[in-house]
Amino acid sequence: MTRARNRTSFVLDTTDRKNLFLLVQLRWLAVVGQIVTILIVHLQMGIRLPLMPMAAVILVLVALNLASLIQIRRSSTVSNTQLFLELLIDVWALTLQLYLSGGASNPFISLYLLQVALGAVLLEAWSAWALVLVATAGFTWLTGTYRPLPLPPAHEGELFNLHIQGMFICFVLAASLLVPFLTQINRNLRARDAYLAELRQRSMEEAHIVRMGLLASGAAHELGTPLATLSVILNDWRRMPALMSDPDLSEEVAEMQSQIDRCKAIVSGILMSSGEARGEGTVRTTVKGFLDGLVDDWKSARSPARFDYDNTVGPQERMIADLALKQVLFNVLDNALEASPGWVGVAALRQGDNLVVAVNDVGPGFDPAILEELGKPYRSTKRRPGSGLGLFLVVNVLRKLGGTVSARNRAGGGATVTLTLPLSALSPGGSDGDD
């Protein structure tokens, strides 16, 4: 759960970093737009502007952008406070530029709405309203305090027309910037929400697995005593003269004893998998040896009619034997054998840094609805209580190891279940996955 919370924080921070980068791009456009506008007004229209103070404001915006890019590159976290401060500086810069160019009578004063709209999308509620108050205060201040624009004689009678033209340019500019930038910001936010929903779903599935593990561990503890009792009784029976003199009964008692020993081994495996076994050390082996031994154990226990096995993994790949992974592969093989009693095929190979194990069968294949919800609990065509948990556990165990599970129906009939695992997760000191 702690890792899930860390991943959640990381996703939130990544979203804010993407939004900050969009804000940087918008500010570059604002810088270019201000330079072009100042040059047109000052040189072409002959309206004298205070170039040095206005250039100083532009340089502040450029410096802010460079600092923001360094922040994005060096840090993985961007806070709401930082976004708020950056938008405050943008509002301050706009206020200064408007003060130097006519105040509230400047048609570009509507750009305050652009800053407010960005704040409403990017910021938390308190900071968005604070930005509204700051922009409102700036607008109010500009109505009475500003540097008048000295219009040249050629434009003295065209003030209203110039104002309308400026308002039109401001509208087109604001609309053209709002649509693409807000669309991208909303896309980032939707991606974050989708990932958070996935994390919540994973948390629910992991809680389900924990409950199942507790039940399995408790059942293993409870089964230990009756199995031990049965084993003692069978040992006593084997020494009874009536049974010793009957070869058929002796053979049946021996078979019963072997099945009890197998049940005890399964119980011990459950306890070992849950971390409760005592006295067993860590088993270090190779990937090839682990898979070969697993296949031999499965074949001796299940006795399939026909079984093809191809393992091309090199003998140098080291790993720590994981009983949970062994049980996962047993589960996939059992499902394949149940669907296709006549033939099961397994292929193991290395692809890049991953181990890939493909289990094939010639059964009826997967129902399309099962393929769409692969790994969801209780999704199965079998009409038995508790069916559908096999692939659910397979998917979650592989995911904890950083791997994936995929399934498809084969063109010639049957199905293929492919397990992909990073070799680093299997090797000594490897990763436990990213969940």
Short mmCIF file of C-alpha atoms in Angstrom, two decimals:
data_model
loop_
_atom_site.label_atom_id
_atom_site.label_comp_id
_atom_site.label_asym_id
_atom_site.label_seq_id
_atom_site.Cartn_x
_atom_site.Cartn_y
_atom_site.Cartn_z
CA MET A 1 0.00 0.00 0.00
CA THR A 2 2.91 2.34 0.71
CA ARG A 3 4.30 1.75 -2.76
CA ALA A 4 0.86 2.40 -4.22
CA ARG A 5 0.70 5.74 -2.43
CA ASN A 6 4.19 6.59 -3.69
CA ARG A 7 3.15 5.74 -7.23
CA THR A 8 0.04 7.90 -6.80
CA SER A 9 2.17 10.87 -5.69
CA PHE A 10 4.52 10.28 -8.61
CA VAL A 11 1.64 10.35 -11.10
CA LEU A 12 0.28 13.57 -9.58
CA ASP A 13 3.71 15.18 -9.75
CA THR A 14 4.25 14.02 -13.34
CA THR A 15 0.94 15.57 -14.35
CA ASP A 16 1.89 18.89 -12.75
CA ARG A 17 5.29 18.78 -14.51
CA LYS A 18 3.54 18.30 -17.85
CA ASN A 19 1.21 21.19 -17.08
CA LEU A 20 4.14 23.39 -16.04
CA PHE A 21 5.83 22.59 -19.34
CA LEU A 22 2.66 23.67 -21.16
CA LEU A 23 2.71 26.90 -19.14
CA VAL A 24 6.31 27.46 -20.23
CA GLN A 25 5.32 26.99 -23.87
CA LEU A 26 2.46 29.43 -23.49
CA ARG A 27 4.81 31.97 -21.91
CA TRP A 28 7.23 31.68 -24.85
CA LEU A 29 4.33 32.51 -27.16
CA ALA A 30 3.44 35.44 -24.91
CA VAL A 31 7.02 36.74 -25.09
CA VAL A 32 7.07 36.50 -28.88
CA GLY A 33 3.61 38.08 -29.11
CA GLN A 34 4.59 41.00 -26.89
CA ILE A 35 7.75 41.67 -28.89
CA VAL A 36 5.85 41.62 -32.20
CA THR A 37 3.07 43.81 -30.84
CA ILE A 38 5.48 46.36 -29.36
CA LEU A 39 7.43 46.60 -32.63
CA ILE A 40 4.28 47.03 -34.72
CA VAL A 41 2.81 49.69 -32.42
CA HIS A 42 6.09 51.55 -31.93
CA LEU A 43 7.59 51.39 -35.42
CA GLN A 44 4.71 50.92 -37.86
CA MET A 45 1.95 52.85 -36.11
CA GLY A 46 4.28 55.52 -34.70
CA ILE A 47 2.89 55.26 -31.15
CA ARG A 48 5.82 55.86 -28.84
CA LEU A 49 6.14 53.23 -26.11
CA PRO A 50 8.57 53.08 -23.16
CA LEU A 51 10.72 50.37 -24.76
CA MET A 52 13.26 49.89 -21.95
CA PRO A 53 10.75 49.19 -19.13
CA MET A 54 8.68 46.95 -21.40
CA ALA A 55 11.80 45.07 -22.52
CA ALA A 56 12.75 44.60 -18.86
CA VAL A 57 9.39 42.91 -18.17
CA ILE A 58 9.94 40.61 -21.16
CA LEU A 59 13.40 39.70 -19.87
CA VAL A 60 11.84 38.78 -16.50
CA LEU A 61 9.47 36.41 -18.30
CA VAL A 62 12.36 34.86 -20.25
CA ALA A 63 14.32 34.36 -17.01
CA LEU A 64 11.25 32.79 -15.39
CA ASN A 65 10.89 30.40 -18.30
CA LEU A 66 14.54 29.35 -18.12
CA ALA A 67 14.24 28.77 -14.38
CA SER A 68 11.08 26.72 -14.94
CA LEU A 69 12.83 24.54 -17.54
CA ILE A 70 15.68 23.90 -15.11
CA GLN A 71 13.11 22.97 -12.45
CA ILE A 72 11.39 20.56 -14.83
CA ARG A 73 14.71 18.93 -15.75
CA ARG A 74 16.13 18.62 -12.23
CA SER A 75 13.07 17.86 -10.13
CA SER A 76 10.28 15.30 -10.51
CA THR A 77 7.91 17.29 -8.27
CA VAL A 78 5.96 20.44 -9.04
CA SER A 79 3.68 21.78 -6.33
CA ASN A 80 0.46 23.72 -6.60
CA THR A 81 2.21 26.62 -4.86
CA GLN A 82 4.85 26.77 -7.58
CA LEU A 83 2.23 26.83 -10.34
CA PHE A 84 0.36 29.54 -8.41
CA LEU A 85 3.48 31.70 -8.07
CA GLU A 86 4.29 31.32 -11.77
CA LEU A 87 0.80 32.43 -12.76
CA LEU A 88 1.04 35.33 -10.29
CA ILE A 89 4.23 36.47 -12.04
CA ASP A 90 2.44 36.24 -15.37
CA VAL A 91 -0.40 38.41 -14.03
CA TRP A 92 2.16 40.86 -12.62
CA ALA A 93 3.96 41.06 -15.97
CA LEU A 94 0.70 41.62 -17.84
CA THR A 95 -0.28 44.35 -15.36
CA LEU A 96 3.05 46.16 -15.84
CA GLN A 97 2.85 45.96 -19.63
CA LEU A 98 -0.71 47.32 -19.57
CA TYR A 99 0.33 50.10 -17.13
CA LEU A 100 3.03 51.15 -19.60
CA SER A 101 0.63 51.10 -22.56
CA GLY A 102 -2.63 52.79 -21.65
CA GLY A 103 -3.94 50.90 -18.64
CA ALA A 104 -7.53 49.65 -18.70
CA SER A 105 -8.12 51.35 -22.04
CA ASN A 106 -5.66 48.92 -23.66
CA PRO A 107 -7.73 46.33 -25.60
CA PHE A 108 -5.35 43.56 -24.49
CA ILE A 109 -6.60 43.88 -20.91
CA SER A 110 -8.92 40.94 -21.69
CA LEU A 111 -5.84 38.70 -21.48
CA TYR A 112 -6.47 38.66 -17.72
CA LEU A 113 -9.22 36.14 -18.52
CA LEU A 114 -6.63 33.85 -20.13
CA GLN A 115 -4.62 33.79 -16.90
CA VAL A 116 -7.77 33.20 -14.83
CA ALA A 117 -8.87 30.32 -17.10
CA LEU A 118 -5.48 28.65 -16.81
CA GLY A 119 -5.57 29.07 -13.04
CA ALA A 120 -9.03 27.52 -12.83
CA VAL A 121 -7.75 24.38 -14.61
CA LEU A 122 -4.26 24.09 -13.13
CA LEU A 123 -4.66 25.23 -9.53
CA GLU A 124 -6.45 24.14 -6.42
CA ALA A 125 -9.63 26.04 -5.55
CA TRP A 126 -8.09 28.41 -2.98
CA SER A 127 -5.21 29.45 -5.24
CA ALA A 128 -7.49 29.83 -8.29
CA TRP A 129 -9.71 32.25 -6.37
CA ALA A 130 -6.64 34.05 -5.07
CA LEU A 131 -5.51 34.51 -8.68
CA VAL A 132 -8.95 35.92 -9.52
CA LEU A 133 -8.61 38.46 -6.71
CA VAL A 134 -5.13 39.48 -7.86
CA ALA A 135 -6.25 39.88 -11.48
CA THR A 136 -9.30 41.88 -10.36
CA ALA A 137 -7.09 44.12 -8.22
CA GLY A 138 -4.77 44.67 -11.18
CA PHE A 139 -7.66 45.56 -13.48
CA THR A 140 -9.09 47.96 -10.86
CA TRP A 141 -5.70 49.61 -10.34
CA LEU A 142 -5.22 50.10 -14.08
CA THR A 143 -8.50 52.00 -14.39
CA GLY A 144 -7.00 54.93 -12.51
CA THR A 145 -3.24 54.48 -12.72
CA TYR A 146 -1.45 54.07 -16.04
CA ARG A 147 0.86 55.74 -18.52
CA PRO A 148 -1.23 57.37 -21.28
CA LEU A 149 -0.43 56.49 -24.88
CA PRO A 150 0.69 59.54 -26.88
CA LEU A 151 -1.18 59.06 -30.16
CA PRO A 152 0.42 60.64 -33.24
CA PRO A 153 -1.69 63.23 -35.11
CA ALA A 154 -2.45 60.74 -37.89
CA HIS A 155 -4.32 58.45 -35.45
CA GLU A 156 -5.99 61.02 -33.16
CA GLY A 157 -9.41 60.56 -34.78
CA GLU A 158 -9.12 56.76 -35.05
CA LEU A 159 -8.93 55.84 -31.37
CA PHE A 160 -12.22 53.94 -31.35
CA ASN A 161 -11.37 52.00 -34.52
CA LEU A 162 -7.94 51.14 -33.16
CA HIS A 163 -9.52 49.93 -29.93
CA ILE A 164 -11.98 47.67 -31.79
CA GLN A 165 -9.17 46.24 -33.90
CA GLY A 166 -7.11 45.57 -30.78
CA MET A 167 -10.06 43.87 -29.09
CA PHE A 168 -10.54 41.63 -32.14
CA ILE A 169 -6.86 40.66 -32.18
CA CYS A 170 -6.99 39.99 -28.42
CA PHE A 171 -10.09 37.77 -28.81
CA VAL A 172 -8.57 35.72 -31.64
CA LEU A 173 -5.31 35.37 -29.74
CA ALA A 174 -6.95 34.29 -26.47
CA ALA A 175 -9.28 31.82 -28.18
CA SER A 176 -6.47 30.34 -30.29
CA LEU A 177 -4.34 29.80 -27.19
CA LEU A 178 -7.08 28.56 -24.86
CA VAL A 179 -8.39 25.74 -27.03
CA PRO A 180 -5.14 23.77 -27.66
CA PHE A 181 -3.62 24.41 -24.25
CA LEU A 182 -6.74 23.63 -22.23
CA THR A 183 -7.32 20.54 -24.37
CA GLN A 184 -3.83 19.27 -23.59
CA ILE A 185 -4.16 20.11 -19.90
CA ASN A 186 -7.46 18.23 -19.72
CA ARG A 187 -5.83 15.29 -21.51
CA ASN A 188 -3.10 15.24 -18.84
CA LEU A 189 -5.68 15.37 -16.07
CA ARG A 190 -7.74 12.56 -17.65
CA ALA A 191 -4.63 10.42 -17.94
CA ARG A 192 -3.91 11.03 -14.26
CA ASP A 193 -7.48 10.15 -13.27
CA ALA A 194 -7.36 6.97 -15.35
CA TYR A 195 -4.10 5.93 -13.71
CA LEU A 196 -5.46 6.64 -10.25
CA ALA A 197 -8.50 4.50 -11.05
CA GLU A 198 -6.15 1.72 -12.14
CA LEU A 199 -4.21 2.04 -8.89
CA ARG A 200 -7.43 1.79 -6.89
CA GLN A 201 -8.41 -1.30 -8.85
CA ARG A 202 -5.00 -2.84 -8.19
CA SER A 203 -5.31 -2.03 -4.50
CA MET A 204 -8.66 -3.81 -4.36
CA GLU A 205 -7.24 -6.82 -6.19
CA GLU A 206 -4.22 -6.97 -3.87
CA ALA A 207 -6.52 -6.81 -0.84
CA HIS A 208 -8.47 -9.71 -2.35
CA ILE A 209 -5.23 -11.67 -2.76
CA VAL A 210 -4.23 -10.94 0.84
CA ARG A 211 -7.54 -12.34 2.06
CA MET A 212 -7.07 -15.42 -0.08
CA GLY A 213 -3.54 -15.84 1.23
CA LEU A 214 -4.73 -15.61 4.83
CA LEU A 215 -7.41 -18.20 4.14
CA ALA A 216 -4.92 -20.51 2.43
CA SER A 217 -2.40 -20.13 5.25
CA GLY A 218 -5.08 -20.77 7.86
CA ALA A 219 -6.33 -23.81 5.98
CA ALA A 220 -2.78 -25.14 5.73
CA HIS A 221 -2.34 -24.82 9.49
CA GLU A 222 -5.68 -26.53 10.11
CA LEU A 223 -4.91 -29.38 7.71
CA GLY A 224 -1.56 -30.11 9.29
CA THR A 225 -3.02 -31.84 12.36
CA PRO A 226 -5.47 -34.22 10.61
CA LEU A 227 -2.85 -35.14 8.02
CA ALA A 228 -0.37 -35.99 10.75
CA THR A 229 -3.02 -38.06 12.52
CA LEU A 230 -3.85 -39.97 9.34
CA SER A 231 -0.17 -40.60 8.72
CA VAL A 232 0.26 -42.09 12.21
CA ILE A 233 -2.82 -44.30 11.77
CA LEU A 234 -1.60 -45.60 8.41
CA ASN A 235 1.80 -46.40 9.86
CA ASP A 236 0.05 -48.40 12.59
CA TRP A 237 -2.08 -50.21 10.00
CA ARG A 238 0.96 -51.19 7.98
CA ARG A 239 2.30 -53.09 10.99
CA MET A 240 -0.94 -54.98 11.59
CA PRO A 241 -0.60 -58.71 10.73
CA ALA A 242 -3.93 -58.80 8.88
CA LEU A 243 -2.77 -56.12 6.47
CA MET A 244 0.80 -57.33 6.20
CA SER A 245 -0.45 -60.71 5.00
CA ASP A 246 -2.65 -59.17 2.28
CA PRO A 247 -0.55 -57.74 -0.58
CA ASP A 248 -3.47 -55.83 -2.11
CA LEU A 249 -4.34 -54.06 1.14
CA SER A 250 -0.67 -53.33 1.82
CA GLU A 251 -0.35 -51.73 -1.61
CA GLU A 252 -3.45 -49.61 -1.06
CA VAL A 253 -2.20 -48.48 2.35
CA ALA A 254 1.15 -47.54 0.79
CA GLU A 255 -0.68 -45.56 -1.90
CA MET A 256 -2.72 -43.79 0.76
CA GLN A 257 0.48 -42.96 2.63
CA SER A 258 2.07 -41.51 -0.53
CA GLN A 259 -1.00 -39.34 -1.16
CA ILE A 260 -0.93 -38.09 2.43
CA ASP A 261 2.76 -37.28 2.03
CA ARG A 262 1.88 -35.35 -1.12
CA CYS A 263 -0.81 -33.41 0.74
CA LYS A 264 1.70 -32.59 3.49
CA ALA A 265 4.15 -31.37 0.85
CA ILE A 266 1.45 -29.14 -0.64
CA VAL A 267 0.64 -27.75 2.82
CA SER A 268 4.33 -27.09 3.45
CA GLY A 269 4.54 -25.35 0.09
CA ILE A 270 1.63 -23.08 0.99
CA LEU A 271 3.29 -22.15 4.28
CA MET A 272 6.63 -21.59 2.55
CA SER A 273 5.00 -19.39 -0.08
CA SER A 274 3.40 -17.27 2.67
CA GLY A 275 6.74 -16.91 4.46
CA GLU A 276 5.86 -19.17 7.38
CA ALA A 277 8.09 -22.16 6.65
CA ARG A 278 10.97 -22.61 9.03
CA GLY A 279 14.39 -24.08 8.36
CA GLU A 280 14.40 -23.77 4.56
CA GLY A 281 17.12 -21.64 3.04
CA THR A 282 16.96 -19.60 -0.14
CA VAL A 283 17.31 -21.84 -3.19
CA ARG A 284 19.59 -20.35 -5.85
CA THR A 285 19.44 -21.94 -9.27
CA THR A 286 19.35 -21.08 -12.96
CA VAL A 287 16.36 -20.11 -15.03
CA LYS A 288 16.87 -23.11 -17.28
CA GLY A 289 17.22 -25.49 -14.31
CA PHE A 290 14.18 -24.00 -12.58
CA LEU A 291 11.98 -24.43 -15.65
CA ASP A 292 13.30 -27.93 -16.41
CA GLY A 293 12.67 -29.06 -12.83
CA LEU A 294 9.23 -27.47 -12.80
CA VAL A 295 8.22 -29.21 -16.03
CA ASP A 296 9.51 -32.57 -14.75
CA ASP A 297 7.51 -32.19 -11.52
CA TRP A 298 4.37 -31.24 -13.42
CA LYS A 299 4.69 -34.11 -15.90
CA SER A 300 5.20 -36.68 -13.13
CA ALA A 301 2.20 -35.34 -11.20
CA ARG A 302 -0.21 -34.87 -14.13
CA SER A 303 0.99 -37.44 -16.73
CA PRO A 304 -0.23 -35.59 -19.86
CA ALA A 305 -0.96 -37.70 -22.95
CA ARG A 306 1.42 -35.64 -25.11
CA PHE A 307 3.69 -32.84 -24.00
CA ASP A 308 6.16 -30.79 -26.06
CA TYR A 309 8.75 -28.70 -24.25
CA ASP A 310 11.32 -26.34 -25.80
CA ASN A 311 13.64 -24.39 -23.50
CA THR A 312 16.23 -22.20 -25.26
CA VAL A 313 17.17 -20.09 -22.22
CA GLY A 314 20.92 -20.10 -21.67
CA PRO A 315 22.34 -22.00 -18.66
CA GLN A 316 24.12 -18.90 -17.36
CA GLU A 317 20.97 -17.03 -16.29
CA ARG A 318 20.88 -17.15 -12.48
CA MET A 319 17.74 -16.82 -10.38
CA ILE A 320 16.25 -17.44 -6.94
CA ALA A 321 13.65 -20.21 -6.99
CA ASP A 322 10.24 -18.74 -6.17
CA LEU A 323 7.55 -21.16 -5.05
CA ALA A 324 4.83 -18.64 -5.96
CA LEU A 325 6.17 -18.46 -9.53
CA LYS A 326 6.27 -22.25 -9.68
CA GLN A 327 2.65 -22.43 -8.56
CA VAL A 328 1.71 -19.82 -11.17
CA LEU A 329 3.23 -21.89 -13.96
CA PHE A 330 1.60 -25.05 -12.59
CA ASN A 331 -1.72 -23.22 -12.69
CA VAL A 332 -1.31 -22.20 -16.32
CA LEU A 333 -0.23 -25.72 -17.29
CA ASP A 334 -3.18 -27.23 -15.41
CA ASN A 335 -5.61 -24.94 -17.22
CA ALA A 336 -4.06 -25.87 -20.57
CA LEU A 337 -4.27 -29.60 -19.75
CA GLU A 338 -7.90 -29.27 -18.67
CA ALA A 339 -8.79 -27.50 -21.93
CA SER A 340 -6.64 -29.79 -24.09
CA PRO A 341 -6.08 -33.26 -22.57
CA GLY A 342 -4.52 -34.54 -25.79
CA TRP A 343 -1.63 -32.07 -26.11
CA VAL A 344 0.10 -29.25 -24.26
CA GLY A 345 3.16 -27.37 -25.49
CA VAL A 346 5.55 -25.08 -23.62
CA ALA A 347 8.22 -22.82 -25.13
CA ALA A 348 10.67 -20.80 -23.02
CA LEU A 349 13.08 -18.27 -24.47
CA ARG A 350 14.89 -15.05 -23.72
CA GLN A 351 13.83 -11.85 -25.49
CA GLY A 352 16.13 -8.98 -24.63
CA ASP A 353 16.14 -8.67 -20.86
CA ASN A 354 12.94 -10.68 -20.44
CA LEU A 355 12.07 -14.32 -19.92
CA VAL A 356 9.12 -15.37 -22.09
CA VAL A 357 7.19 -18.59 -21.41
CA ALA A 358 4.40 -19.52 -23.83
CA VAL A 359 1.92 -22.30 -22.95
CA ASN A 360 -0.04 -23.63 -25.91
CA ASP A 361 -3.00 -25.99 -26.20
CA VAL A 362 -5.43 -27.25 -28.85
CA GLY A 363 -8.60 -26.79 -26.79
CA PRO A 364 -11.66 -24.67 -27.59
CA GLY A 365 -9.80 -21.42 -26.86
CA PHE A 366 -10.86 -18.44 -24.78
CA ASP A 367 -14.23 -16.80 -24.93
CA PRO A 368 -13.83 -13.22 -26.29
CA ALA A 369 -15.34 -11.83 -23.07
CA ILE A 370 -12.66 -13.63 -21.04
CA LEU A 371 -9.89 -12.19 -23.23
CA GLU A 372 -11.26 -8.67 -22.74
CA GLU A 373 -11.22 -9.07 -18.93
CA LEU A 374 -8.14 -11.23 -18.59
CA GLY A 375 -7.02 -11.43 -14.98
CA LYS A 376 -10.29 -10.29 -13.43
CA PRO A 377 -11.45 -12.54 -10.57
CA TYR A 378 -14.25 -15.04 -11.14
CA ARG A 379 -14.21 -14.56 -14.94
CA SER A 380 -14.49 -18.12 -16.22
CA THR A 381 -16.60 -20.32 -18.46
CA LYS A 382 -16.36 -23.13 -15.90
CA ARG A 383 -19.55 -23.57 -13.94
CA ARG A 384 -17.89 -24.20 -10.58
CA PRO A 385 -17.79 -22.13 -7.40
CA GLY A 386 -14.51 -20.23 -7.15
CA SER A 387 -13.55 -20.78 -10.78
CA GLY A 388 -11.74 -17.93 -12.52
CA LEU A 389 -9.27 -17.29 -9.73
CA GLY A 390 -6.41 -19.09 -11.49
CA LEU A 391 -5.62 -16.46 -14.13
CA PHE A 392 -6.42 -13.71 -11.61
CA LEU A 393 -3.62 -14.97 -9.36
CA VAL A 394 -1.30 -15.53 -12.33
CA VAL A 395 -1.74 -11.95 -13.55
CA ASN A 396 -1.22 -10.44 -10.10
CA VAL A 397 1.84 -12.53 -9.20
CA LEU A 398 3.46 -11.68 -12.55
CA ARG A 399 2.61 -8.01 -12.07
CA LYS A 400 4.25 -7.97 -8.62
CA LEU A 401 7.40 -9.28 -10.30
CA GLY A 402 7.21 -6.57 -12.94
CA GLY A 403 5.95 -8.93 -15.65
CA THR A 404 2.87 -9.27 -17.81
CA VAL A 405 0.44 -11.97 -18.91
CA SER A 406 -1.28 -12.08 -22.29
CA ALA A 407 -3.61 -14.59 -23.90
CA ARG A 408 -4.85 -15.15 -27.42
CA ASN A 409 -6.66 -17.76 -29.46
CA ARG A 410 -4.55 -19.55 -32.04
CA ALA A 411 -5.53 -19.45 -35.69
CA GLY A 412 -5.54 -23.23 -35.99
CA GLY A 413 -7.53 -23.77 -32.81
CA GLY A 414 -6.56 -23.68 -29.17
CA ALA A 415 -5.04 -20.89 -27.13
CA THR A 416 -1.70 -19.45 -26.08
CA VAL A 417 -0.97 -17.90 -22.69
CA THR A 418 2.29 -15.92 -22.68
CA LEU A 419 4.10 -14.96 -19.47
CA THR A 420 6.76 -12.25 -19.76
CA LEU A 421 9.11 -11.60 -16.83
CA PRO A 422 12.11 -9.28 -16.49
CA LEU A 423 15.17 -11.38 -15.69
CA SER A 424 16.27 -8.72 -13.20
CA ALA A 425 13.22 -9.57 -11.05
CA LEU A 426 14.29 -13.23 -10.89
CA SER A 427 18.01 -12.78 -10.31
CA PRO A 428 19.58 -12.47 -6.83
CA GLY A 429 19.05 -8.92 -5.58
CA GLY A 430 16.56 -8.23 -8.38
CA SER A 431 13.60 -5.93 -8.29
CA ASP A 432 10.28 -6.86 -6.82
CA GLY A 433 8.37 -5.04 -9.44
CA ASP A 434 6.97 -1.58 -9.41
CA ASP A 435 3.80 -2.01 -7.37
#
